[in-house]
Each structure stands twice: as C-alpha cells, then as structure tokens.
Coordinates of C-alpha atoms in Angstrom, one line a residue:
Chain A
M10 CA 0.0 0.0 0.0
K11 CA 1.1 3.5 -0.9
D12 CA 1.6 6.3 1.5
K13 CA -1.3 7.8 3.3
I14 CA -3.0 10.9 2.1
H15 CA -1.5 13.9 4.0
L16 CA -4.2 16.4 3.4
A17 CA -7.9 16.1 2.6
C18 CA -10.6 18.8 2.3
I19 CA -14.3 18.8 3.3
I20 CA -16.6 21.5 2.1
D21 CA -20.0 21.1 3.7
D22 CA -22.4 23.2 5.8
D23 CA -23.6 20.3 8.0
S24 CA -21.5 20.4 11.2
I25 CA -22.8 17.1 12.5
Y26 CA -21.7 15.4 9.3
I27 CA -18.3 17.0 9.4
N28 CA -17.7 15.8 13.0
L29 CA -18.7 12.3 12.0
I30 CA -16.3 12.3 9.0
K31 CA -13.6 13.6 11.2
K32 CA -14.2 10.8 13.6
I33 CA -14.0 8.2 10.9
I34 CA -10.8 9.7 9.5
E35 CA -9.3 9.7 13.0
T36 CA -10.4 6.2 13.9
K37 CA -9.4 4.7 10.5
K38 CA -6.3 7.0 10.2
L39 CA -7.3 7.8 6.7
C40 CA -5.2 11.0 6.4
E41 CA -2.9 13.2 8.4
N42 CA -4.6 16.5 8.1
L43 CA -8.1 17.7 7.3
L44 CA -9.2 21.1 5.9
V45 CA -12.8 22.0 6.7
F46 CA -14.9 24.8 5.0
N47 CA -18.5 25.4 5.8
D48 CA -19.4 26.9 2.5
G49 CA -18.3 26.7 -1.2
K50 CA -17.3 30.4 -1.0
E51 CA -14.8 29.8 1.8
G52 CA -13.5 26.8 0.0
I53 CA -12.9 28.4 -3.4
E54 CA -11.3 31.4 -1.7
Y55 CA -8.8 29.1 -0.1
F56 CA -7.9 27.5 -3.4
E57 CA -7.7 30.8 -5.2
A58 CA -5.4 32.2 -2.5
L59 CA -3.3 29.1 -2.7
L60 CA -2.4 29.9 -6.3
Q61 CA -0.5 32.9 -5.1
N62 CA 1.8 30.7 -3.0
L63 CA 1.9 27.2 -4.2
D64 CA 3.1 25.1 -1.2
E65 CA 2.6 21.4 -1.8
K66 CA 1.8 20.6 1.7
N67 CA -1.2 23.0 1.6
I68 CA -2.7 21.3 -1.5
P69 CA -5.2 18.6 -0.6
E70 CA -5.2 15.4 -2.6
V71 CA -8.9 14.8 -2.2
I72 CA -12.0 17.1 -1.8
L73 CA -15.3 16.0 -0.5
L74 CA -17.8 18.6 -1.7
D75 CA -21.5 19.0 -0.7
I76 CA -24.0 20.3 -3.3
N77 CA -26.5 22.3 -1.2
M78 CA -24.8 25.0 0.7
P79 CA -26.2 28.4 1.5
I80 CA -23.9 31.0 0.0
M81 CA -22.0 29.2 -2.8
D82 CA -23.3 25.8 -3.7
G83 CA -21.2 22.8 -4.9
W84 CA -21.9 23.5 -8.6
E85 CA -20.6 27.0 -8.5
F86 CA -17.5 25.8 -6.6
I87 CA -16.9 23.2 -9.3
E88 CA -17.3 25.9 -12.0
R89 CA -14.6 28.1 -10.4
F90 CA -12.4 25.3 -9.3
T91 CA -12.3 23.8 -12.9
K92 CA -10.8 27.0 -14.1
I93 CA -7.8 26.8 -11.8
K94 CA -7.4 23.1 -11.1
N95 CA -4.6 22.6 -13.7
K96 CA -2.4 25.2 -12.1
F97 CA -1.7 23.2 -8.9
N98 CA 0.9 20.8 -10.5
S99 CA -0.7 18.0 -8.6
H100 CA -3.8 16.0 -9.1
I101 CA -6.7 16.9 -6.8
T102 CA -9.5 14.3 -6.8
L103 CA -13.0 15.8 -6.2
Y104 CA -15.9 13.8 -4.9
L105 CA -19.5 15.1 -4.7
V106 CA -21.1 14.0 -1.5
S107 CA -24.7 14.9 -1.1
S108 CA -28.0 13.7 0.4
S109 CA -29.7 14.7 -2.9
I110 CA -31.0 11.7 -4.8
D111 CA -32.4 14.0 -7.5
V112 CA -31.6 12.3 -10.9
R113 CA -30.8 15.8 -12.3
D114 CA -28.1 16.3 -9.7
I115 CA -26.6 12.8 -10.4
D116 CA -26.7 13.2 -14.1
K117 CA -25.1 16.7 -13.9
A118 CA -22.3 15.3 -11.7
K119 CA -21.6 12.5 -14.2
S120 CA -21.4 15.0 -17.0
L121 CA -18.6 17.0 -15.3
S122 CA -15.0 15.8 -15.9
T123 CA -13.8 17.5 -12.7
V124 CA -16.0 15.2 -10.6
E125 CA -14.4 11.8 -9.9
N126 CA -17.6 10.3 -8.5
Y127 CA -20.9 11.1 -6.8
L128 CA -21.5 9.7 -3.3
V129 CA -25.0 9.7 -1.8
K130 CA -25.2 10.4 1.9
P131 CA -25.2 8.5 4.2
V132 CA -21.6 7.6 3.3
K133 CA -20.6 4.1 4.5
I134 CA -17.3 3.8 6.4
D135 CA -15.9 1.4 3.9
E136 CA -16.9 3.7 1.0
L137 CA -14.9 6.4 2.6
E138 CA -12.0 4.2 3.1
A139 CA -12.1 3.2 -0.5
V140 CA -12.1 6.9 -1.6
F141 CA -9.0 7.6 0.5
N142 CA -7.1 4.4 -0.4
K143 CA -7.8 4.8 -4.1
T144 CA -6.5 8.4 -4.1
A145 CA -3.5 7.7 -2.0
Chain B
M16 CA -86.4 14.0 -66.7
T17 CA -84.1 12.4 -64.1
E18 CA -80.4 12.6 -63.5
S19 CA -79.8 9.0 -64.7
A20 CA -81.6 9.7 -68.0
L21 CA -79.4 12.7 -68.5
K22 CA -76.3 10.6 -67.9
Q23 CA -77.5 8.1 -70.4
N24 CA -78.2 10.6 -73.1
L25 CA -75.2 12.8 -72.4
I26 CA -76.9 15.6 -74.3
P27 CA -79.2 18.1 -72.7
D28 CA -82.7 17.0 -73.4
K29 CA -85.7 19.2 -74.0
K30 CA -87.2 18.2 -70.7
I31 CA -84.1 19.2 -68.7
A32 CA -83.9 22.5 -67.0
Y33 CA -80.5 24.0 -67.5
W34 CA -78.6 27.3 -67.9
E35 CA -75.8 27.3 -70.4
L36 CA -73.1 29.9 -70.5
N37 CA -70.7 30.4 -73.3
N38 CA -68.5 33.4 -73.3
N39 CA -71.0 36.2 -73.4
T40 CA -74.1 34.2 -74.2
S41 CA -76.5 33.1 -71.5
F42 CA -79.1 30.5 -72.5
W43 CA -81.9 29.0 -70.4
S44 CA -83.4 25.7 -71.6
K45 CA -87.1 25.6 -72.5
A46 CA -87.8 23.2 -69.6
F47 CA -86.1 25.7 -67.2
I48 CA -88.2 28.6 -68.4
K49 CA -91.3 26.4 -68.3
Q50 CA -90.6 25.4 -64.7
L51 CA -90.4 29.0 -63.7
K52 CA -93.9 29.4 -65.5
F53 CA -92.5 32.0 -68.0
K54 CA -93.0 31.9 -71.7
P55 CA -89.9 31.7 -73.9
R56 CA -88.6 35.2 -75.0
E57 CA -90.6 36.7 -72.2
V58 CA -87.8 36.2 -69.7
D59 CA -84.5 38.0 -69.2
T60 CA -81.9 35.3 -68.9
S61 CA -79.2 37.6 -67.5
L62 CA -77.4 37.0 -64.2
N63 CA -78.6 40.2 -62.8
Y64 CA -82.3 39.4 -63.5
F65 CA -81.8 36.0 -62.0
L66 CA -80.2 37.5 -58.8
D67 CA -82.7 40.3 -58.5
S68 CA -86.0 38.7 -59.4
I69 CA -85.8 34.9 -59.4
I70 CA -83.5 33.6 -56.6
H71 CA -84.6 33.9 -53.0
E72 CA -82.5 36.4 -51.1
N73 CA -81.3 33.8 -48.6
Y74 CA -79.5 31.9 -51.4
R75 CA -78.4 34.9 -53.4
E76 CA -74.9 35.5 -52.0
A77 CA -73.9 31.9 -52.0
F78 CA -75.1 31.4 -55.6
K79 CA -73.3 34.6 -56.7
D80 CA -70.0 33.3 -55.2
N81 CA -70.5 29.9 -56.8
F82 CA -71.5 31.4 -60.1
Y83 CA -68.4 33.6 -60.3
N84 CA -66.2 30.7 -59.2
L85 CA -67.6 28.5 -62.0
V86 CA -67.2 31.1 -64.7
R87 CA -63.8 32.4 -63.8
N88 CA -62.1 29.6 -62.1
D89 CA -63.9 26.5 -63.4
V90 CA -64.9 25.4 -59.9
D91 CA -67.9 23.1 -60.0
F92 CA -70.6 23.3 -57.4
R93 CA -73.9 22.0 -56.2
Q94 CA -76.3 24.1 -54.2
K95 CA -79.8 24.1 -52.9
L96 CA -81.8 27.2 -53.8
L97 CA -85.3 28.7 -53.9
L98 CA -86.5 30.1 -57.2
K99 CA -89.5 32.4 -57.6
N100 CA -91.9 31.6 -60.5
R101 CA -93.8 34.2 -62.5
S102 CA -96.8 34.0 -60.2
G103 CA -94.7 34.7 -57.2
G104 CA -94.5 31.3 -55.6
Y105 CA -91.2 29.7 -54.6
S106 CA -90.0 26.2 -55.5
E107 CA -86.9 24.5 -54.2
F108 CA -84.3 23.4 -56.7
I109 CA -80.9 21.6 -56.5
C110 CA -78.5 23.0 -59.0
K111 CA -75.4 21.1 -60.1
T112 CA -72.7 21.6 -62.7
N113 CA -71.0 19.2 -65.1
D114 CA -68.5 17.7 -62.8
E115 CA -70.9 17.3 -60.0
L116 CA -73.0 15.1 -62.3
K117 CA -69.9 13.2 -63.5
I118 CA -70.8 13.7 -67.1
S119 CA -68.8 15.2 -69.9
L120 CA -70.7 17.3 -72.4
N121 CA -67.6 17.7 -74.6
K122 CA -68.2 21.3 -75.0
E123 CA -65.1 23.3 -74.3
S124 CA -65.6 26.7 -72.7
T125 CA -69.3 26.0 -72.2
K126 CA -70.5 26.0 -68.6
T127 CA -73.8 24.4 -67.8
I128 CA -75.8 24.6 -64.6
F129 CA -78.6 22.1 -64.3
F130 CA -81.6 22.6 -62.1
F131 CA -83.5 19.7 -60.6
K132 CA -86.8 20.5 -58.9
S133 CA -87.0 19.3 -55.3
K134 CA -90.2 17.5 -54.3
L135 CA -90.8 19.6 -51.3
K136 CA -93.6 22.1 -51.2
T137 CA -92.2 25.5 -50.7
H138 CA -94.3 28.4 -49.8
K139 CA -94.6 27.1 -46.3
K140 CA -90.9 26.3 -46.3
V141 CA -89.9 29.9 -46.8
R142 CA -92.0 30.9 -43.9
D143 CA -90.7 28.0 -41.8
N144 CA -87.1 28.9 -42.7
N145 CA -87.6 32.4 -41.6
F146 CA -89.1 31.2 -38.4
Y147 CA -86.2 28.9 -37.7
Y148 CA -83.6 31.6 -38.6
L149 CA -85.2 33.9 -36.1
E150 CA -85.4 31.1 -33.5
T151 CA -81.8 30.2 -33.9
A152 CA -80.7 33.8 -33.9
T153 CA -82.7 34.5 -30.7
M154 CA -81.6 31.4 -28.9
T155 CA -78.0 31.8 -29.7
S156 CA -78.0 35.6 -29.2
T157 CA -76.7 36.1 -32.6
G158 CA -77.4 39.4 -34.3
S159 CA -76.5 40.3 -37.8
W160 CA -75.3 43.6 -39.2
Y161 CA -74.4 45.1 -42.6
I162 CA -72.3 48.0 -43.5
D163 CA -72.9 49.6 -46.9
F164 CA -69.8 51.6 -48.1
E165 CA -71.7 53.3 -50.9
K166 CA -74.5 54.6 -48.9
K167 CA -72.2 55.0 -45.9
K168 CA -74.7 53.4 -43.6
S169 CA -74.8 50.5 -41.3
Y170 CA -77.8 48.3 -40.6
W171 CA -78.6 46.1 -37.6
D172 CA -81.2 43.4 -37.1
D173 CA -83.4 43.3 -34.0
I174 CA -81.2 40.9 -32.2
T175 CA -78.1 43.0 -32.7
R176 CA -80.0 45.9 -31.1
K177 CA -81.1 43.6 -28.3
I178 CA -77.7 42.3 -27.4
L179 CA -76.2 45.7 -27.6
E180 CA -79.1 47.1 -25.5
Y181 CA -80.1 49.7 -28.0
P182 CA -83.8 50.6 -28.4
E183 CA -85.8 48.7 -31.2
D184 CA -86.0 51.8 -33.4
F185 CA -82.3 52.8 -33.0
I186 CA -80.5 53.7 -36.2
P187 CA -76.8 52.9 -36.1
S188 CA -74.2 55.0 -37.8
L189 CA -70.7 54.4 -39.0
K190 CA -69.3 57.1 -36.7
M191 CA -70.4 55.4 -33.5
A192 CA -68.8 52.1 -34.5
Y193 CA -65.8 52.5 -32.2
K194 CA -68.1 53.0 -29.2
L195 CA -69.3 49.4 -29.5
Y196 CA -66.0 48.1 -28.4
S197 CA -64.3 48.2 -25.0
E198 CA -61.3 50.7 -25.0
E199 CA -58.7 48.0 -24.9
H200 CA -60.2 46.2 -27.9
Q201 CA -60.9 49.2 -30.2
A202 CA -57.6 48.8 -32.0
L203 CA -58.3 45.1 -32.6
A204 CA -61.8 45.8 -33.9
S205 CA -60.7 48.6 -36.2
S206 CA -57.8 46.6 -37.7
A207 CA -60.1 43.6 -38.4
F208 CA -62.8 45.8 -40.1
F209 CA -60.1 47.8 -42.0
E210 CA -58.4 44.7 -43.3
C211 CA -61.6 43.1 -44.3
S212 CA -62.8 46.1 -46.2
L213 CA -59.5 46.6 -48.0
S214 CA -58.3 43.1 -48.7
G215 CA -61.5 41.1 -48.2
K216 CA -60.0 39.0 -45.4
P217 CA -62.9 37.7 -43.3
F218 CA -62.6 37.9 -39.5
D219 CA -63.7 35.9 -36.5
L220 CA -62.8 37.5 -33.2
E221 CA -63.6 37.1 -29.5
I222 CA -63.9 40.7 -28.4
L223 CA -65.1 42.8 -25.5
M224 CA -68.1 45.0 -26.5
V225 CA -69.9 47.7 -24.7
T226 CA -73.7 48.1 -24.7
A227 CA -75.7 51.3 -24.8
K228 CA -76.0 50.9 -21.0
N229 CA -72.3 50.9 -20.8
R230 CA -72.1 47.2 -19.8
K231 CA -69.1 45.3 -21.1
F232 CA -69.6 41.8 -22.4
W233 CA -67.7 39.2 -24.5
A234 CA -68.9 38.8 -28.0
R235 CA -67.9 36.8 -31.0
A236 CA -67.7 39.1 -34.0
M237 CA -67.5 37.7 -37.5
G238 CA -67.5 39.6 -40.7
K239 CA -66.9 39.1 -44.4
P240 CA -66.8 41.3 -47.4
V241 CA -69.8 41.9 -49.8
F242 CA -68.9 42.2 -53.5
N243 CA -70.7 43.9 -56.3
D244 CA -70.8 42.4 -59.8
N245 CA -67.3 43.8 -60.6
K246 CA -66.0 41.9 -57.6
E247 CA -65.4 45.2 -55.7
I248 CA -65.9 45.3 -52.0
V249 CA -69.0 47.4 -51.4
G250 CA -69.7 46.5 -47.8
L251 CA -69.2 44.2 -44.9
R252 CA -71.7 41.8 -43.4
G253 CA -71.5 39.7 -40.4
I254 CA -72.7 38.8 -37.0
F255 CA -72.3 39.6 -33.3
Q256 CA -72.9 36.8 -30.9
D257 CA -73.2 37.3 -27.1
I258 CA -70.8 34.7 -25.7
D259 CA -70.3 36.4 -22.3
D260 CA -71.5 33.4 -20.3
I261 CA -69.2 31.0 -22.0
K262 CA -66.3 33.4 -22.1
Q263 CA -66.6 34.2 -18.4
K264 CA -66.6 30.5 -17.6
E265 CA -63.6 30.0 -19.8
L266 CA -61.7 32.9 -18.1
Y267 CA -62.7 31.5 -14.7
L268 CA -61.4 28.1 -15.7
E269 CA -58.2 29.6 -17.0
K270 CA -57.7 31.4 -13.7
T271 CA -58.5 28.3 -11.6
S272 CA -56.2 26.2 -13.6
K273 CA -53.4 28.8 -13.1
I274 CA -54.0 28.7 -9.4
I275 CA -53.9 24.9 -9.3
E276 CA -50.8 24.9 -11.4
T277 CA -48.9 27.2 -9.0
Q278 CA -50.3 25.3 -6.0
N279 CA -49.2 22.1 -7.5
S280 CA -45.7 23.4 -8.2
R281 CA -45.5 24.7 -4.6
L282 CA -46.5 21.4 -3.2
F283 CA -44.0 19.6 -5.4
N284 CA -41.3 22.0 -4.3
F285 CA -42.3 21.5 -0.7
A286 CA -42.2 17.7 -1.1
H287 CA -38.7 18.1 -2.5
I288 CA -37.6 20.3 0.4
V289 CA -39.1 17.9 3.0
S290 CA -37.4 14.9 1.4
H291 CA -34.1 16.6 1.1
N292 CA -34.1 18.2 4.6
L293 CA -35.2 15.0 6.3
R294 CA -32.7 12.9 4.4
S295 CA -29.7 14.9 5.6
H296 CA -30.6 14.1 9.2
S297 CA -31.5 10.5 8.6
S298 CA -28.2 10.0 6.8
N299 CA -26.3 11.5 9.7
L300 CA -28.2 9.1 12.0
S301 CA -27.2 6.1 10.0
L302 CA -23.6 7.2 9.8
I303 CA -23.6 7.5 13.6
M304 CA -25.0 4.0 13.9
D305 CA -22.4 2.8 11.5
L306 CA -19.6 4.3 13.6
I307 CA -21.0 3.0 16.9
G308 CA -20.7 -0.5 15.5
D309 CA -17.2 0.3 14.3
V310 CA -15.5 1.9 17.3
E311 CA -14.1 -0.3 20.1
S312 CA -14.0 1.7 23.3
K313 CA -17.0 2.4 25.5
E314 CA -16.2 6.1 25.8
E315 CA -16.2 6.5 22.1
K316 CA -19.6 4.8 21.8
L317 CA -21.0 7.1 24.5
E318 CA -19.7 10.1 22.7
L319 CA -21.4 9.0 19.5
I320 CA -24.7 8.5 21.3
N321 CA -24.4 12.2 22.4
N322 CA -24.2 13.0 18.7
I323 CA -27.6 11.5 18.2
K324 CA -28.9 14.2 20.5
D325 CA -27.5 16.8 18.2
V326 CA -29.1 15.2 15.2
S327 CA -32.4 14.9 17.1
N328 CA -32.3 18.6 17.9
S329 CA -31.7 19.8 14.4
L330 CA -34.3 17.3 13.1
N331 CA -36.7 19.0 15.5
T332 CA -35.8 22.4 14.2
T333 CA -36.3 21.3 10.6
I334 CA -39.7 19.8 11.4
E335 CA -40.7 23.0 13.2
H336 CA -39.8 25.0 10.0
L337 CA -41.6 22.6 7.8
N338 CA -44.6 22.8 10.1
E339 CA -44.5 26.6 9.8
V340 CA -44.9 26.2 6.1
V341 CA -47.7 23.6 6.3
T342 CA -49.5 25.9 8.6
I343 CA -49.3 28.7 6.1
Q344 CA -51.1 26.5 3.5
T345 CA -53.9 25.6 5.9
N346 CA -54.2 29.1 7.3
A347 CA -54.8 30.4 3.8
Q348 CA -58.4 29.1 4.3
Q349 CA -58.7 31.4 7.3
S350 CA -61.1 34.3 7.0
K351 CA -59.5 37.5 5.6
E352 CA -60.4 40.9 6.9
I353 CA -59.8 44.4 5.8
V354 CA -56.2 45.2 7.0
S355 CA -54.8 48.7 7.1
L356 CA -51.2 48.8 6.0
S357 CA -50.4 51.9 8.0
K358 CA -51.8 50.4 11.2
T359 CA -49.9 47.2 10.7
L360 CA -46.7 49.1 10.0
D361 CA -47.3 51.0 13.3
Q362 CA -47.7 47.8 15.2
V363 CA -44.6 46.2 13.6
T364 CA -42.4 49.3 14.3
T365 CA -43.6 49.4 17.9
S366 CA -42.7 45.8 18.4
I367 CA -39.1 46.3 17.1
N368 CA -38.7 49.7 18.5
Q369 CA -35.5 48.8 20.4
I370 CA -33.7 47.6 17.2
I371 CA -34.9 50.6 15.2
K372 CA -33.5 52.9 17.9
S373 CA -30.2 51.1 18.3
K374 CA -29.5 50.8 14.6
K375 CA -30.7 54.3 13.8
V376 CA -33.3 53.1 11.3
T377 CA -35.5 55.6 9.5
I378 CA -38.7 54.3 8.1
V379 CA -40.7 56.5 5.6
S380 CA -44.1 55.4 4.5
D381 CA -46.7 56.6 2.0
F382 CA -50.0 54.7 1.7
S383 CA -51.9 57.5 -0.1
K384 CA -52.4 55.3 -3.2
G385 CA -54.0 52.5 -1.1
D386 CA -53.9 51.5 2.5
K387 CA -56.5 48.8 2.9
V388 CA -56.4 45.3 1.6
N389 CA -58.5 42.2 2.3
Y390 CA -55.9 39.9 3.9
I391 CA -55.1 37.6 6.8
P392 CA -53.9 40.1 9.5
A393 CA -51.2 37.8 10.9
Y394 CA -49.7 37.4 7.5
M395 CA -49.5 41.1 6.9
D396 CA -47.8 41.4 10.3
S397 CA -45.3 38.7 9.5
I398 CA -44.6 39.9 5.9
L399 CA -43.8 43.5 7.0
L400 CA -41.9 42.3 10.1
N401 CA -39.8 40.0 8.0
L402 CA -38.9 42.4 5.2
I403 CA -38.2 45.3 7.6
T404 CA -35.9 43.2 9.9
N405 CA -34.2 41.8 6.8
A406 CA -33.5 45.3 5.6
I407 CA -32.0 46.2 9.0
K408 CA -30.1 42.9 9.2
Y409 CA -28.5 43.4 5.9
K410 CA -27.8 47.1 6.2
H411 CA -24.9 48.8 4.5
A412 CA -21.8 48.9 6.7
E413 CA -21.3 52.6 6.0
R414 CA -24.7 54.1 6.4
D415 CA -27.8 54.0 8.6
P416 CA -30.7 52.1 7.3
L417 CA -33.4 54.0 5.4
I418 CA -36.5 52.0 4.5
E419 CA -39.1 53.5 2.2
I420 CA -42.5 51.8 2.2
S421 CA -45.2 52.8 -0.3
T422 CA -48.2 51.5 -2.3
L423 CA -49.5 52.0 -5.8
L424 CA -52.2 50.5 -8.0
D425 CA -51.1 48.4 -11.0
F426 CA -53.3 49.8 -13.7
K427 CA -52.1 47.0 -16.1
D428 CA -53.4 44.4 -13.7
N429 CA -57.0 45.3 -12.7
D430 CA -55.7 48.0 -10.3
R431 CA -54.2 45.4 -8.0
L432 CA -52.6 46.9 -4.9
V433 CA -48.8 46.8 -4.9
L434 CA -46.5 47.3 -1.9
N435 CA -42.9 48.5 -2.4
I436 CA -40.4 48.1 0.4
K437 CA -37.1 49.7 -0.6
D438 CA -33.9 49.9 1.5
N439 CA -30.5 51.3 1.2
G440 CA -28.7 48.2 2.4
S441 CA -25.9 46.1 1.1
G442 CA -27.9 44.6 -1.7
I443 CA -27.9 41.1 -3.1
D444 CA -26.2 39.9 -6.3
L445 CA -29.3 38.7 -8.0
D446 CA -27.4 37.2 -11.0
K447 CA -25.9 34.8 -8.5
F448 CA -28.6 34.3 -6.0
G449 CA -31.8 35.4 -7.8
D450 CA -33.3 31.9 -8.2
K451 CA -32.3 30.9 -4.6
L452 CA -33.3 34.1 -2.8
F453 CA -36.7 32.7 -1.7
G454 CA -35.5 29.2 -1.2
M455 CA -35.3 27.4 2.2
Y456 CA -32.0 27.5 4.1
K457 CA -30.4 29.9 1.7
T458 CA -28.4 32.7 3.1
F459 CA -26.3 35.1 1.2
H460 CA -24.4 36.9 3.8
Y461 CA -22.1 35.7 6.6
N462 CA -24.5 37.1 9.2
E463 CA -24.7 34.8 12.2
D464 CA -28.4 35.3 12.7
A465 CA -29.2 34.4 9.1
R466 CA -31.2 31.2 9.3
G467 CA -32.5 31.1 5.7
I468 CA -36.2 30.7 6.5
G469 CA -37.7 34.2 6.6
L470 CA -38.0 35.0 2.9
F471 CA -39.2 31.4 2.2
I472 CA -42.0 31.9 4.7
T473 CA -42.8 35.3 3.4
K474 CA -43.1 34.1 -0.2
N475 CA -45.3 31.2 0.9
Q476 CA -47.6 33.4 2.8
I477 CA -48.0 35.8 -0.1
E478 CA -48.5 33.0 -2.6
S479 CA -50.9 31.1 -0.5
L480 CA -53.2 34.1 -0.9
N481 CA -52.6 34.2 -4.6
G482 CA -50.2 37.1 -4.5
E483 CA -46.7 37.6 -5.9
I484 CA -43.4 38.8 -4.5
N485 CA -40.5 40.1 -6.6
V486 CA -37.2 41.6 -5.9
A487 CA -34.8 44.1 -7.5
S488 CA -31.4 44.8 -6.0
I489 CA -28.1 46.5 -6.7
V490 CA -25.1 45.5 -4.7
N491 CA -24.0 48.3 -2.4
V492 CA -27.1 50.4 -3.3
G493 CA -30.0 48.6 -1.9
T494 CA -32.9 46.2 -2.4
T495 CA -36.6 46.7 -3.3
F496 CA -39.2 44.0 -2.6
T497 CA -42.4 44.4 -4.6
I498 CA -45.5 42.6 -3.4
K499 CA -48.7 42.3 -5.4
F500 CA -51.6 41.4 -3.2

C-alpha cells in the first residue's frame, strides 16, 4: 500500500456530518490533516489564494464537496475550481457527497469531468476508506 | 327527366332545366323557363335578373359566389336554392354543374348549370325557414349587421339591437362604431374591419363589446366582405354573438387552472424540500450507527450517542420549520379581513422599537395610493416584520438604514394593490442568488443570525393568498421588494 494521504478537504455546511467524518478519519487513520470549510465560497477562496503561494503541503489530494450550501453551492464551486485546477501541478480528486437523490443532480455530476464520483449520503465507512485508499 | 336519364343521353334534353353559359351568351333551356312558369322570350336570362328577381335572397350570396367561381375559375358546385316563378311562388331546386354530375358534355368553354326541382312544397318552407332563422338567432343571441360603403350606412337586425341594448328603433351610424368596443379592444376591432374592407379578409374574433347601457360583455364578431358584380368590395356583413356566459366560464377556468398549477408546483417544491431536509438528518443518524458499530471503546460509543442528541435537535428544528410552512397553507383558508397597511406598520415598528433605535433606522411610508387590503392580518404582520428586519439585518456597513414603504395601483393588472419596500442596504447579487433568494435554508451573507427561512416563509404566505413577490437589487445600493396582493 502506498503512502497515506497527507491532506484532505471537506466542504460542507452540515457540522454534525463534518464531525462524524472527522471521527471516521481519525479512527481509521485515513489521512494526516483535514481542511474544513462550511461553504463553497470559503472553499474556493482558499484554493484561489493558494495559487499565489503554491506550497505542496497545503494542496489537498482529495476534496469531499457538498452540493446544497447556503452561499455558494457545490456547482458554483466546481465551475470556479475547474478553471484553476490545472495550475496546482498535482492532481486533486474531487468527490461530490450529497444527500440529494435527484436524478438531475446525479446526471449533472456525471457530465462534469472535474467530478471523480458522486456519493450519496449516508456515506458508508468502507466507502470512505475506498475513496482515501484509491486516491493515495 | 331524371339525373340518370341525363347521364345516359349525355346531351341536354328538351325536358331538362339548365342554364348554359358560353363566353357572353347566356341560355336557359325551355324546360327551365317552363318550370319558372314563364313563356320563352318573355324572360330576361341575365345573371342580374336571376339574382334580383328569381332567386330567393337567402340563397343569393352563396349562388353569386358559386357562379363567379364557376365562370372564372372552373370550380364546379352544387347548391340548394329557392326560385320564384312568374306568379310569385317559390320552388326548391338543387342545381349542379357538369363535374358534380360526373358527365362530360364535350363542349369546351361552355358551362352548364342544371336545375332539378325538389319534391318539397315551398311556400310554407320559406315561412318555416324564416321562423327557424329567427329562433336560432334569438336562442344563440346572434345578431347580424351590414355596412354599406356606398351609402355610408350600417344596418342592424333586431337581435343586434337587443344584445347591444339599444332601443328597437335605434338607427346605427358608422361614426359610432368604435363606441361598440371596449377601449382595450378598439384597435383590434378597427384593424379587423379595416383589413376586411381593404383586402377582403374575413374575420372571426372574441372581443369585449360595450352596450348602450355601458355594460361590457364578451362577443364573437364575425365579418366578411360583400362584393358587387365587378367583384369590388362594397360593404361588410357579419354577426355579433353574445358569448359572455361561455367566455366568463372560460376565463374563470383559466384562472382556476393557473392557481392549481402554482399550488401544485409549490407542493412539489415542498415535497422536495421535505425529502431533502429529512434525508440529511437520517443519513447522519445512519452514519452514527455505522460508527457506533465500528469503534471499540465504550467512551467513544457514548460520545457518538451524544451526537444522536444533536441530530435529534436539528431534526426537530427542521420539522418546526416545515410545520410553519404547512400551517401557512392551511391558514390560507382562514377568514380574511380588511387590513390597514399603515396600522400594521405602526404595530410592527412598535414591536421592534428597540432595534430601530439602536440601529438608527429611518422608516418612511406613503400609503396614499392605497392603505386597505383584504388579507389575513397575521400574514401582513409577518410579511412587514420579516422584510423590515431583513432590511435592517443586511444594512450597508457605512450608512444608517433608510426604509421606504409605499403602495401603488397596478393599472395594467386590474388596479391590484402593490406594496414596495425599498432599503439602502448592502444589496444582493441577483445574478448569482436570484433563483435561490426565496429558497429554504439559503443565506447570502455571513451574518450569524441568518437562518435562511424568513423569505421562504414570506413568499409562501403571499403565494398562498394568490399574490406575488418580486425583488430588484443592486449590490451596495439597496434592495426593493415588490408585493402584489
């Protein structure tokens, strides 16, 4: 098995969900560090700022992105992120994680090349492990 | 002589009544003249004489059209008509042309119209026909009219006078024509009449008319041109039919179906919201259960059980919010009463007096264009409170809030009362947030007390009473909410 992921990023407005994911990551030792943003806007601002000062240890290898968030939703985040993702010199794998089972959301996610996969909440522990192991 | 005998002979027989036309000659067979009880040479066989003195007026126009079409465009026809004999009695005939009889007379450029006498007795029929016409016209409220361009006069029948509520002896004039139509439909009427008189295009309109007693009603107006022998348009003739009952029902149905459509889409939306909002909690619960099964230590399991409490709390909050929305839908059945906007505003400002003072809010109001509306008082309270507190919450960082509240009447929409609430706050980027502004759990500012439910509730309250809410906003300038009651 390859090295563990050193940095992952969660963008989600549901604090209970974030705590649970944190807990799983801790218990299963899935990655060393975790970045958390409560909204797409905070998330994209982080990545856009990162471009000014590309430090590899600040670039997450995996992003778990929610769709429904109050200020900037997942779709808009993807739109802006797609414009800059090639400037990071390293591959960032993006997963959409949402409780939406709306076919329109799922189809839209499939049509976007930036999205690696669409996970429907509740995420299973082994699903999450698979995401981290695959990326690592 | 019968049709079949004619087909066998293929040549007009002495006993057959027919009218032969060849270039400029017009020939009536002896049998035809005899059937009309004239003597040969005594009768004028011209079209004009036939139209003026022989054919019954009810069939005249149709025959004239058919005749011209046959002579000029080779269009065959068959038609029923009543012909008057020399002694003044009418007989019913069926007339047919070559093609209708499926025979070939081998005579180029000759047109022949055959007349076959119908077996029905006629004098009585004419009377009956008139009776039935009048009955039909009365029962369907269909009046006829005629405009004579040469004499510059218009004529109405009794039923036209009746449905337009003019006295029986009223004489219409061309000048008053525009008065017959409701203001918003005058242009429609004049363009239809104008086009029909210029190019001969017939019209068939549903139009709002105005009676002599100034009552508006929906009518069907049909018209077509009247030609002289040179095919020039010399007048218009047509009908007005009172279709107010049907049209009102149609409009009512249209309105009802629109209401049902919006209610349906609101319900669908709501079902979507319910499913989504409940799912996020249930998926957290199942994730917790998953984790409880996975962790080893007792402490960790206990900690996770505490998490269930959090989920349960937020689930409760969600359900309270959903309840609030459901209550709006049921409350819409509550009795409305006349609500004064100025009084409601006074109550609202009193209740939030503290905030108004501490944030240095100025509220200017002008209800001179309309202050009273039939509404559910609690909704009016809630709508004003919500929009005003929103305006204060999202005030501009560099200036004190100024909120201008005013009403106006929308003349384009049956003088509906419109309420404008304008602020000088930080504004909303509508390009980005426009479609989400009234959604549930959407906030657009990093304010801590934004809970993303206020505008959703406000919109639901307004729509449950068949109103509309719209927003215009410029970032850093301010926001205006417009409510149509």
